[in-house]
CSV table of C-alpha atoms in Angstrom, one decimal:
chain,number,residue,atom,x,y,z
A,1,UNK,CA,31.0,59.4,14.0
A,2,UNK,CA,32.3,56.7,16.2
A,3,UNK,CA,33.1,53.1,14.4
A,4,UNK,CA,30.1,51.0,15.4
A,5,UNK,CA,30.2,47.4,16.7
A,6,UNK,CA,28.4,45.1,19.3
A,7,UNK,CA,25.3,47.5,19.0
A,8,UNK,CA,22.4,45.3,19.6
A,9,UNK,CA,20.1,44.3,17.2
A,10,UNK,CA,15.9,45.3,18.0
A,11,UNK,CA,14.5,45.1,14.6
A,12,UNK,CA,11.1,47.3,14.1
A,13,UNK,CA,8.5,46.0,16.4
A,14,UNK,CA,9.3,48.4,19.1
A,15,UNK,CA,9.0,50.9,16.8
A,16,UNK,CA,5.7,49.4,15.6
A,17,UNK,CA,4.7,49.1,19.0
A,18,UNK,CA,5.6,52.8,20.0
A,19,UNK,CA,3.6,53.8,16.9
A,20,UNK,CA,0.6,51.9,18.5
A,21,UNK,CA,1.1,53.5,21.6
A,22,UNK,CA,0.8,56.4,20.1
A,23,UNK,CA,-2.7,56.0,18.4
A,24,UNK,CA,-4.4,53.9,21.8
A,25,UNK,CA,-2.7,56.2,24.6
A,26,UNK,CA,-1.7,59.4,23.0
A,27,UNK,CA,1.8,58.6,24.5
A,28,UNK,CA,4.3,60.4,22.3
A,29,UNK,CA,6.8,57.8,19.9
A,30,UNK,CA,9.6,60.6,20.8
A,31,UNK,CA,8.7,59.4,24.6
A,32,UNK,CA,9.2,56.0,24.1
A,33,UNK,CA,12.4,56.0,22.3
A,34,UNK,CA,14.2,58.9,25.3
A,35,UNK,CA,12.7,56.3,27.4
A,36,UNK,CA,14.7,53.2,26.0
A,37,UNK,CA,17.5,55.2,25.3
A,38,UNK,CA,17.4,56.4,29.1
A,39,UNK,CA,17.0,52.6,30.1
A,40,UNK,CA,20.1,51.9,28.5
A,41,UNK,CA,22.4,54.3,30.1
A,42,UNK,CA,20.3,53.2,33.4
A,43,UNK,CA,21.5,49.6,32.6
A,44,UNK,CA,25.0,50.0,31.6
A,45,UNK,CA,26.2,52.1,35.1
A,46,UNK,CA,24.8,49.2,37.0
A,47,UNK,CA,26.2,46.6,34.9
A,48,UNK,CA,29.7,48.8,35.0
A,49,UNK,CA,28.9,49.7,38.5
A,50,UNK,CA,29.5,53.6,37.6
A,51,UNK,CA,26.9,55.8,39.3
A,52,UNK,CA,28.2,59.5,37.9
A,53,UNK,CA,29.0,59.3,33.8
A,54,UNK,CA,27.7,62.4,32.6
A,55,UNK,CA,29.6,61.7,29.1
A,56,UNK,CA,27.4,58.2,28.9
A,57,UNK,CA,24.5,58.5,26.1
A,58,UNK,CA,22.6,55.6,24.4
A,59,UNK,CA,21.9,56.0,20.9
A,60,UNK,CA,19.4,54.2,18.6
A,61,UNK,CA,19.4,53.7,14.5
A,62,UNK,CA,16.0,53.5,13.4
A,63,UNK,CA,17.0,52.6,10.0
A,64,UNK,CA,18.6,49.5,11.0
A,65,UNK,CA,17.0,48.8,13.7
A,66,UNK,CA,19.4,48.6,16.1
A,67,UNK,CA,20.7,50.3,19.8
A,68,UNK,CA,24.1,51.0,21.7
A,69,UNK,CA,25.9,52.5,24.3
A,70,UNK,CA,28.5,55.7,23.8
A,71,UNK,CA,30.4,57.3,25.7
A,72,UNK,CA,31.5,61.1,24.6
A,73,UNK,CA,35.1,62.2,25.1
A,74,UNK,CA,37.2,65.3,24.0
A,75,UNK,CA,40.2,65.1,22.0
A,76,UNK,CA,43.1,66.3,23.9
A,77,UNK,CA,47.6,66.1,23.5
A,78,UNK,CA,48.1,64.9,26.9
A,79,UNK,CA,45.3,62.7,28.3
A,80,UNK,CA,44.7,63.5,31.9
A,81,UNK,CA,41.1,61.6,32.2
A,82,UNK,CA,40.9,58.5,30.5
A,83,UNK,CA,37.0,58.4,30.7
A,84,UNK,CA,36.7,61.6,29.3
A,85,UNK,CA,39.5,62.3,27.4
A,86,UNK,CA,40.8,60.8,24.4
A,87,UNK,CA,44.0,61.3,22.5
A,88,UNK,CA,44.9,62.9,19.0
A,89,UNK,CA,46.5,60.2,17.9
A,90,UNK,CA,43.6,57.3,18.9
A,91,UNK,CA,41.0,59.6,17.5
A,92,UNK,CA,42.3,60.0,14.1
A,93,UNK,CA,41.5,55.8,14.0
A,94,UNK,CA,38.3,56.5,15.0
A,95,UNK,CA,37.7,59.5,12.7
A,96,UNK,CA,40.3,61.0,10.4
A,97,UNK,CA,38.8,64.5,10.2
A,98,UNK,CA,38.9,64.8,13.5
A,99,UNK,CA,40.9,67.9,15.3
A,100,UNK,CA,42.6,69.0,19.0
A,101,UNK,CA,39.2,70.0,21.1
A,102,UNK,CA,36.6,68.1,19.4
A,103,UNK,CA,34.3,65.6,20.6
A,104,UNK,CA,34.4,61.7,19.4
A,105,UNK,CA,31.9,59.2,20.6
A,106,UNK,CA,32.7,55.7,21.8
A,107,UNK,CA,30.8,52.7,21.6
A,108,UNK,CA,31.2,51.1,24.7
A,109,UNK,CA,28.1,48.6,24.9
A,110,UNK,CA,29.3,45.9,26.7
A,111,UNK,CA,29.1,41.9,25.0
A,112,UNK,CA,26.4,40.0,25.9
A,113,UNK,CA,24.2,43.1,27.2
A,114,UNK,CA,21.5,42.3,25.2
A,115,UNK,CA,19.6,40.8,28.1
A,116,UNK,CA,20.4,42.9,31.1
A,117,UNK,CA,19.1,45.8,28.8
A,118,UNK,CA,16.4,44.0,27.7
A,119,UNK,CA,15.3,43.9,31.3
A,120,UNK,CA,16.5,47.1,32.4
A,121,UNK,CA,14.3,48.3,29.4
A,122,UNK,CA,11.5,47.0,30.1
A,123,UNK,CA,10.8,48.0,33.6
A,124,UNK,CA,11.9,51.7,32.5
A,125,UNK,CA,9.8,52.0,29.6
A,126,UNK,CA,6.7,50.2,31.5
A,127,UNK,CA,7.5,53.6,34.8
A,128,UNK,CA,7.6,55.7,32.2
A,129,UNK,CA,4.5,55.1,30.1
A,130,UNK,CA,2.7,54.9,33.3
A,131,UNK,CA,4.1,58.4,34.0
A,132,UNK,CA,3.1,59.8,30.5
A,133,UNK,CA,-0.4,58.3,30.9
A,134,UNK,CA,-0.6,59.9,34.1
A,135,UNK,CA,0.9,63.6,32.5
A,136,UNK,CA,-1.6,63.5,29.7
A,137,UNK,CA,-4.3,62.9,32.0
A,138,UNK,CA,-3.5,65.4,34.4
A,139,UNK,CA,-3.4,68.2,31.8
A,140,UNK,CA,-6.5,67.3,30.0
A,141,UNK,CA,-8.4,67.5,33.0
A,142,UNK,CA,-7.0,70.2,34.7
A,143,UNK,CA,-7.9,72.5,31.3
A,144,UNK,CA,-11.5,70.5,31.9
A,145,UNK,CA,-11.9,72.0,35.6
A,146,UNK,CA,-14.5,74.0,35.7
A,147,UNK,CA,-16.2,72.6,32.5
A,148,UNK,CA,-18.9,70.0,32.0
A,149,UNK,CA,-18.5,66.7,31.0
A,150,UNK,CA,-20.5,63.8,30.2
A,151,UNK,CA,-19.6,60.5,31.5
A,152,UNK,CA,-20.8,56.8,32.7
A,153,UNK,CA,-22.3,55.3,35.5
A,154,UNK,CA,-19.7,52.7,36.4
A,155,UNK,CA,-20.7,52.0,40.5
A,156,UNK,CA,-21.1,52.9,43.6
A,157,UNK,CA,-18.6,52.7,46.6
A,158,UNK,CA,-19.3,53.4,50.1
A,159,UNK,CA,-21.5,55.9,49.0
A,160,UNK,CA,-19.7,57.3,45.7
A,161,UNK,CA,-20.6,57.2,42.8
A,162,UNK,CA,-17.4,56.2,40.4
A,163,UNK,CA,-18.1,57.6,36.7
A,164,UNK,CA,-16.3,56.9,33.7
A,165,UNK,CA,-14.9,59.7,31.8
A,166,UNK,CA,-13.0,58.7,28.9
A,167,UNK,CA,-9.4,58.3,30.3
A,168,UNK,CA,-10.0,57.5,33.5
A,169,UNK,CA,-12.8,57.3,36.6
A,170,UNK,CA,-14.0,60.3,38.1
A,171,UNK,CA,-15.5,59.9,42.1
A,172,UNK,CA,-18.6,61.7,43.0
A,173,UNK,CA,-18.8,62.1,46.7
A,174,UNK,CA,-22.1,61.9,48.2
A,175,UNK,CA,-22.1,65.8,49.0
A,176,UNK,CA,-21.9,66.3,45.0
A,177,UNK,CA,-25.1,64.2,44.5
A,178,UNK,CA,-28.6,65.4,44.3
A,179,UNK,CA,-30.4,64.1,46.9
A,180,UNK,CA,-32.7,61.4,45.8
A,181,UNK,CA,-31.6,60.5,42.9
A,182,UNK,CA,-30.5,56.9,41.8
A,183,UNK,CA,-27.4,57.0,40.2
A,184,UNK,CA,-27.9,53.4,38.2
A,185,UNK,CA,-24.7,51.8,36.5
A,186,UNK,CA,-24.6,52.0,32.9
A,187,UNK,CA,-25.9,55.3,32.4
A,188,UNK,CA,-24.8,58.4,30.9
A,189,UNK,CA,-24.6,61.6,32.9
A,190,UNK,CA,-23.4,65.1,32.8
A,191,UNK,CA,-21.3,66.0,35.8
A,192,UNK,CA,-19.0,69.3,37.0
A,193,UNK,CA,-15.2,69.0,36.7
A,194,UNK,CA,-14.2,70.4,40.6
A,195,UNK,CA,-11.3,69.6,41.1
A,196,UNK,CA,-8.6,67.2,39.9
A,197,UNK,CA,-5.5,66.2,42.7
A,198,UNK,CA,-2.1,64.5,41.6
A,199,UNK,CA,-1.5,61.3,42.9
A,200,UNK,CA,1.7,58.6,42.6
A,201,UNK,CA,-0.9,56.6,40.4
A,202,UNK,CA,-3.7,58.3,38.4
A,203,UNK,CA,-4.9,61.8,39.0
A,204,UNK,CA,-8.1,61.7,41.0
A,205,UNK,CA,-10.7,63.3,39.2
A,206,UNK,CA,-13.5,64.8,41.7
A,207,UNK,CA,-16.8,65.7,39.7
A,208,UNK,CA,-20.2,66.8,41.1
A,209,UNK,CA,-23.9,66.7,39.8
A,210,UNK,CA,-25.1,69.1,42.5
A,211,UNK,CA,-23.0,72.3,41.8
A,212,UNK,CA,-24.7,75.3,40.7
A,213,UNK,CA,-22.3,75.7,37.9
A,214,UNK,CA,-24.2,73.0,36.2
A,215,UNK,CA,-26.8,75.0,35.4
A,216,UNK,CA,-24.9,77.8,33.7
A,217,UNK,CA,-22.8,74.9,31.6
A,218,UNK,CA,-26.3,73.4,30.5
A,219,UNK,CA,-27.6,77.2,29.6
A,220,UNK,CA,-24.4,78.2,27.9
A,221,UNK,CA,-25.2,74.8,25.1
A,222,UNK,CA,-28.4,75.6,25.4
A,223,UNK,CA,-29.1,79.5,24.7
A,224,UNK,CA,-27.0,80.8,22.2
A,225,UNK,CA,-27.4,84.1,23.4
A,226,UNK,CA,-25.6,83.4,26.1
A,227,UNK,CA,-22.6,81.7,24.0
A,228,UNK,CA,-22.6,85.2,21.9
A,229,UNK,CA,-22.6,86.7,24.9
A,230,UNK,CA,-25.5,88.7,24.6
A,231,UNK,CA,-26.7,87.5,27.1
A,232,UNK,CA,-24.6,87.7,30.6
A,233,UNK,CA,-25.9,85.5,33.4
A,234,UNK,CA,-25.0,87.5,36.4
A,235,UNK,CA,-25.6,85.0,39.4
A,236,UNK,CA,-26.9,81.6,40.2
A,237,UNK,CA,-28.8,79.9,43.5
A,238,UNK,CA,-29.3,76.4,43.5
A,239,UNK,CA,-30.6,74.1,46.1
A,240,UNK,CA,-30.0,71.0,43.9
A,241,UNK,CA,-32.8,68.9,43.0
A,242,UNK,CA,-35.2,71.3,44.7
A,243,UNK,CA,-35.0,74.4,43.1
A,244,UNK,CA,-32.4,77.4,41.1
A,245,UNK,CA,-33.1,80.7,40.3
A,246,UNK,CA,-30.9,82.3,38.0
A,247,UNK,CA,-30.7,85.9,37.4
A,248,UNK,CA,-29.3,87.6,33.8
A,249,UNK,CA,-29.6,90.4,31.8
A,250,UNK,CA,-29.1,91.2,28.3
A,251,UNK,CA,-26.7,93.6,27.3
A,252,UNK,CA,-28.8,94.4,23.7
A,253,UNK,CA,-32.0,96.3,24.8
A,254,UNK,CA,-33.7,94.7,21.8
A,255,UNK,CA,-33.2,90.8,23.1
A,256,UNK,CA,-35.4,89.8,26.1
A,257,UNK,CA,-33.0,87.8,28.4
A,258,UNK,CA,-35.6,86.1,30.4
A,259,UNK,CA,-37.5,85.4,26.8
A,260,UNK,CA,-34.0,84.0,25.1
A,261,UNK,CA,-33.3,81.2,28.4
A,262,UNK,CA,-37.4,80.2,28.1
A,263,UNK,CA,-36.9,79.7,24.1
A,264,UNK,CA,-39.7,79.5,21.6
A,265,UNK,CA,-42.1,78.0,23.4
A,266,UNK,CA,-40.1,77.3,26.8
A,267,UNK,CA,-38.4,74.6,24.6
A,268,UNK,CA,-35.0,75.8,25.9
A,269,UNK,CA,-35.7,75.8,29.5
A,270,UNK,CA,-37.7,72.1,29.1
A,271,UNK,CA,-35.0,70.6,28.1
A,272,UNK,CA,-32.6,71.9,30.8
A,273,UNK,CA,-34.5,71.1,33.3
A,274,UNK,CA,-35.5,67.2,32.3
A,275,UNK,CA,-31.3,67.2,32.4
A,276,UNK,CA,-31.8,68.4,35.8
A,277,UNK,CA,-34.7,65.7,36.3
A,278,UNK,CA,-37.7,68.4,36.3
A,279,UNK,CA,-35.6,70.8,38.7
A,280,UNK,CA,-37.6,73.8,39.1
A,281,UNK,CA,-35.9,76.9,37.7
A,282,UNK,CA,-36.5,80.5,38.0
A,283,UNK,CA,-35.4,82.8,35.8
A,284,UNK,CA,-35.5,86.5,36.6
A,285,UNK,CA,-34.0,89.8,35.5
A,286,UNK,CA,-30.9,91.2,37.1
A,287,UNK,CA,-31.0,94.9,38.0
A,288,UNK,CA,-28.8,97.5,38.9
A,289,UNK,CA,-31.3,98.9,41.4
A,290,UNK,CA,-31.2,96.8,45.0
A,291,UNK,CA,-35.0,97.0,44.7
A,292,UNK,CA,-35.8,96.3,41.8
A,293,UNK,CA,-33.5,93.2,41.6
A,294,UNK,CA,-34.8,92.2,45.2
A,295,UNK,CA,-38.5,92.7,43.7
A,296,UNK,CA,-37.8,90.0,40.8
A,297,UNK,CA,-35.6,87.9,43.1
A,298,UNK,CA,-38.6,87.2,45.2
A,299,UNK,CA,-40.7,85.9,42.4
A,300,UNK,CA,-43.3,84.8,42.1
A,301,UNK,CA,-44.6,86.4,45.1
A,302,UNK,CA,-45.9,89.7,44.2
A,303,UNK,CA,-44.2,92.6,46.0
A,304,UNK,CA,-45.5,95.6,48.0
A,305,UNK,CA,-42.6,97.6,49.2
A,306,UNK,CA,-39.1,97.0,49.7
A,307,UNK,CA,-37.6,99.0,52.5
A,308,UNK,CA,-33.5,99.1,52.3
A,309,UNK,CA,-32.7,99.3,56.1
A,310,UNK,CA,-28.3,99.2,55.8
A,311,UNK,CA,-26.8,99.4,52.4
A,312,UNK,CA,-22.7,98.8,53.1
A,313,UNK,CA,-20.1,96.2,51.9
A,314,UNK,CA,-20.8,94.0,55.2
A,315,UNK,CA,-24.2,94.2,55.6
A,316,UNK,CA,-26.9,94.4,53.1
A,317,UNK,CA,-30.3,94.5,55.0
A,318,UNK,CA,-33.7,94.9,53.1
A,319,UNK,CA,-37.2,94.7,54.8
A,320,UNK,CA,-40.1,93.5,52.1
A,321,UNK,CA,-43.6,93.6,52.6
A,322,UNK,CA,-46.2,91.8,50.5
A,323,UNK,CA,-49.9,90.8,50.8
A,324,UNK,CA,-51.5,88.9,53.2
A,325,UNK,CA,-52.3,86.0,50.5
A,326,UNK,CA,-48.4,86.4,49.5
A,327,UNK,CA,-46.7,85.5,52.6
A,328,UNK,CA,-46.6,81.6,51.9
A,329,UNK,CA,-45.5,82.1,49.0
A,330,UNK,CA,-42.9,84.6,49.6
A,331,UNK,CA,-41.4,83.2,52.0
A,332,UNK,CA,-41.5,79.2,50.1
A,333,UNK,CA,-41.1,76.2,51.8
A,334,UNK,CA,-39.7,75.4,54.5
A,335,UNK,CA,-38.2,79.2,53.9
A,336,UNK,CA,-36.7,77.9,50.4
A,337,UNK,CA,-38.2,80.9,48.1
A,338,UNK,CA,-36.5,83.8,50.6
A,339,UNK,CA,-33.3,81.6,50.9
A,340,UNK,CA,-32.5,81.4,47.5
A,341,UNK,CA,-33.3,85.3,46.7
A,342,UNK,CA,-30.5,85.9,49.6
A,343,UNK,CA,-27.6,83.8,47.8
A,344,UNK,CA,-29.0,84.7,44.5
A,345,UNK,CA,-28.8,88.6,45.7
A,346,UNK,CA,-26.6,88.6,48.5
A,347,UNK,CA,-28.9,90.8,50.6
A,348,UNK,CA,-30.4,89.5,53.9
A,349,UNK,CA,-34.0,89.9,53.1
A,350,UNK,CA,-36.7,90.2,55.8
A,351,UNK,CA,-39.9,89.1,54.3
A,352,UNK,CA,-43.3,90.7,56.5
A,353,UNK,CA,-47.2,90.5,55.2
A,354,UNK,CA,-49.1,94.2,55.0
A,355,UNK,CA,-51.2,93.0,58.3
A,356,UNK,CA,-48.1,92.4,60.4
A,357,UNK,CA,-46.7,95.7,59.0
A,358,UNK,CA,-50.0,97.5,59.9
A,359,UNK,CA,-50.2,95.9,64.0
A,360,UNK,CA,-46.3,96.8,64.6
A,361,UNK,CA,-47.1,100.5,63.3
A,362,UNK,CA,-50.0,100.7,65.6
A,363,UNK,CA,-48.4,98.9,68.5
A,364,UNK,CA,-45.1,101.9,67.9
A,365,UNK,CA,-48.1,105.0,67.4
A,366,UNK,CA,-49.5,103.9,71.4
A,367,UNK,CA,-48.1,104.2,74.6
A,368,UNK,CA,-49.6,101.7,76.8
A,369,UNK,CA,-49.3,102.3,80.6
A,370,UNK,CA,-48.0,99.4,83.3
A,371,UNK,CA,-48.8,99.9,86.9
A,372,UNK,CA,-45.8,99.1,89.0
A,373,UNK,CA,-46.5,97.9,92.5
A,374,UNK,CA,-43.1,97.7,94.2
A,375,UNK,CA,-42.4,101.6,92.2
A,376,UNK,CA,-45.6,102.7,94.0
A,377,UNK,CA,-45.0,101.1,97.2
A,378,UNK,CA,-41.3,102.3,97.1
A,379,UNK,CA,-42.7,106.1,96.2
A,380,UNK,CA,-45.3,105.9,99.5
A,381,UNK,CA,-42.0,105.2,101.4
A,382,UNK,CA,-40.1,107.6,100.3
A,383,UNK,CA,-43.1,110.4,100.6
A,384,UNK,CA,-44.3,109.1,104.3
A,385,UNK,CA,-40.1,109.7,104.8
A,386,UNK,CA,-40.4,112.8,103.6
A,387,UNK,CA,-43.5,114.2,105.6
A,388,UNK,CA,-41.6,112.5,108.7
A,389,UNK,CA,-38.7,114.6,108.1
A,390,UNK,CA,-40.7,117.7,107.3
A,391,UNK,CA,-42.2,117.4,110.6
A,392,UNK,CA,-39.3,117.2,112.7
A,393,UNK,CA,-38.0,119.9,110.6
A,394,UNK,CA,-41.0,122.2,112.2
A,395,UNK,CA,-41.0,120.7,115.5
A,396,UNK,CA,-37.7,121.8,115.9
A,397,UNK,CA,-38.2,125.3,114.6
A,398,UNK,CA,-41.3,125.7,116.9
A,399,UNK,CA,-38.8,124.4,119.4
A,400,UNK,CA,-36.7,127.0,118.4
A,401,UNK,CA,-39.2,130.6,118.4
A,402,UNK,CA,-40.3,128.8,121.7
A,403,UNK,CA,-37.1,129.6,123.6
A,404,UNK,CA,-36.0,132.6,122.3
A,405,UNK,CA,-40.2,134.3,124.0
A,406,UNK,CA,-38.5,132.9,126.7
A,407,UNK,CA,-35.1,134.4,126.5
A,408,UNK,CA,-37.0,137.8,125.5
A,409,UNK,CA,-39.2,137.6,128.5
A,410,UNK,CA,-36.4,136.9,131.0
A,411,UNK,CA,-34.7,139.8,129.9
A,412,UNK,CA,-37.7,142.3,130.1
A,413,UNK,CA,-38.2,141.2,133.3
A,414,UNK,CA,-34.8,141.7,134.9
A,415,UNK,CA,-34.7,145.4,133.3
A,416,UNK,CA,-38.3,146.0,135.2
A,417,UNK,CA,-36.2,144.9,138.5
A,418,UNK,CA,-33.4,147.3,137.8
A,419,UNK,CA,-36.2,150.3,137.2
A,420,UNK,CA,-37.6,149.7,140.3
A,421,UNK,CA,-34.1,149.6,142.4
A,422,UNK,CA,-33.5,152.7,141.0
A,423,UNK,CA,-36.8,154.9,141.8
A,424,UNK,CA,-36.4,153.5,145.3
């Protein structure tokens, strides 16, 4: 080891210190130290005006407390390099045991660079813990996207809403909130991790209260079941604030999946939907069979008939019909009901009542008769054509038998002339 001198003396408060960053920020001690160590090296090409020195390493003592700058050169016969090379001869001062190839280190830390590295120091350490702060965040919420966390109402700007999360704020754009709600600072809420986006300062966290993935985070803590697995929710369809059905199925045939989301009592479904501030929820069973899962997605209209009209990857069309009294219902308002069945299905569902049904069968059974004026006025003109032409047609065959009684006559008479000549 290299004959130390001039190393500078910190004592153990930055130690201290990078302990109790350690505990507040979660920054790593190990960080801290690279980091000053890298500040060093930073410091001394700029004081020595040296921009490439590869063999230039700062290394601290953390018994005694103190710091210094070394630079690593190979023993060699002949030197060639002074800044990288160092001979047998001045080598065996530094270290006797050392040998031809082997590597001595240097101190070179320059006198009086106590200050310049303080400085040097500090603005490196202060980039860097900024930059650790920012790592650590970044990676514990991108393994939270996706996931449900509960933070603080801290205020709203220009429309969103900023929420505390632990380490950092979280912005909830007005398309992530439920429509009517007041969002008041100060209190707690549960929101959906979306998305989380790098930035040169902290990562911005984007959360929502409006995603339907809410609702299978809340029923996951909620219905053990579902945690065990044993019960699969299969799809979700939320209009937030207004109204979700979710559809599941269990996959033990003794456990009722619509009876383990209710809970004893509908205790579990209560309290998931006063999280969801007395959101309406409807939970139905998911089926294999297009009609049967159609039939429960339309609850809690009751169901006639359920006609599939296409069944293929692009479209999925299916034509229900369901009593009179029904229809309203069916449908929902504002065409909410029937809406949510298509996302929660992903069939375009055409909802009719029995009585419409029965008038468009009737209407296909007749055939009803429409009197045409210009089609009869145009088929007079063709037939009075017709009888026009038919009538010259005759005319000129009368024309015709006409002359050839007089050819015929012309000729009898001539032979009669000839007879006559002839007795004579």
């Amino acid at each position: 080891m290299a004959e130390r001198y001039e190393m500078i003396k910190i004592g153990t408060a930055l130690f201290e210190a990078c302990e109790e960053l350690e505990r507040e920020r979660g920054i790593s001690k190990d960080v801290l130290i690279a980091s000053l160590c890298d500040a060093m090296v930073a410091a001394y090409k700029r004081h020595m005006h040296v921009k490439e020195a590869t063999n230039i390493e700062a290394i601290l003592d953390e018994q005694a407390g103190e710091i210094g700058v070394f630079s690593t050169k190979l023993v060699v016969k002949e030197v060639e390099d002074p800044e990288t090379q160092i001979s047998l001869k001045d080598a065996k001062e530094i270290d006797e045991d050392v040998e031809l190839d082997d590597e001595v280190k240097i101190e070179v830390t320059p006198e009086q660079f106590g200050r310049i590295a303080a400085q040097t120091a500090k603005q490196v350490i202060t980039q860097r813990i900024r930059d650790a702060e920012r790592n650590n965040i970044l990676n514990e919420f991108l393994e939270k996207k996706g996931t449900l966390v509960t933070g603080i109402i801290q205020r709203v700007e220009n429309r969103n809403v900023i929420v505390n999360i632990g380490k950092t704020d979280a912005i909830m754009p007005q398309r992530e909130q439920i429509p009517r709600e007041y969002y008041k600072p100060g209190n707690r809420i549960r929101v959906f991790v979306l998305n989380v986006k790098e930035t040169n300062r902290l990562p911005q966290v984007i959360v929502s209260h409006a995603h339907a993935e809410i609702v299978r985070e809340l029923f996951d803590l909620e219905v053990p079941e579902i945690e065990d697995g044993i019960v699969e929710i299969k799809s979700i369809a939320r209009e937030a604030g207004y109204r979700t059905k979710l559809a599941v199925w269990s996959n033990d045939p003794e456990v009722d999946s619509v009876g383990a989301c209710i809970g004893p009592r509908g205790s579990r479904i209560q309290t998931i939907v006063s999280e969801l501030k007395n959101e309406k929820i409807d939970i139905v069973r998911w089926s294999p069979d297009p009609v049967e899962y159609i039939v429960n997605a339309i609850s809690p209209a009751r169901v006639v008939s359920v006609d599939i009209m296409t069944d293929d990857e692009d479209t999925k069309d299916a034509l229900v019909v369901v009593p009179d009294d029904q229809l309203s219902l069916a449908i929902g308002r504002e065409g909410q009901n029937v809406r949510l069945a298509h996302k929660l299905t992903g069939w375009k569902i055409d909802i009719k009542s029995v009585s419409q049904m029965e008038r468009e069968e009737a209407n296909a059974q007749s055939t009803v008769y429409k009197y045409d004026e210009q089609a009869d006025a145009d088929y007079e003109e063709q037939t009075a054509n017709d009888d026009e032409l038919q009538q010259e047609i005759e005319e000129e065959m009368n024309q015709q038998a006409i002359d050839e009684d007089d050819f015929t006559t012309e000729e009898s008479s001539d032979a009669n002339e000839e007879e006559s000549s002839v007795e004579e």
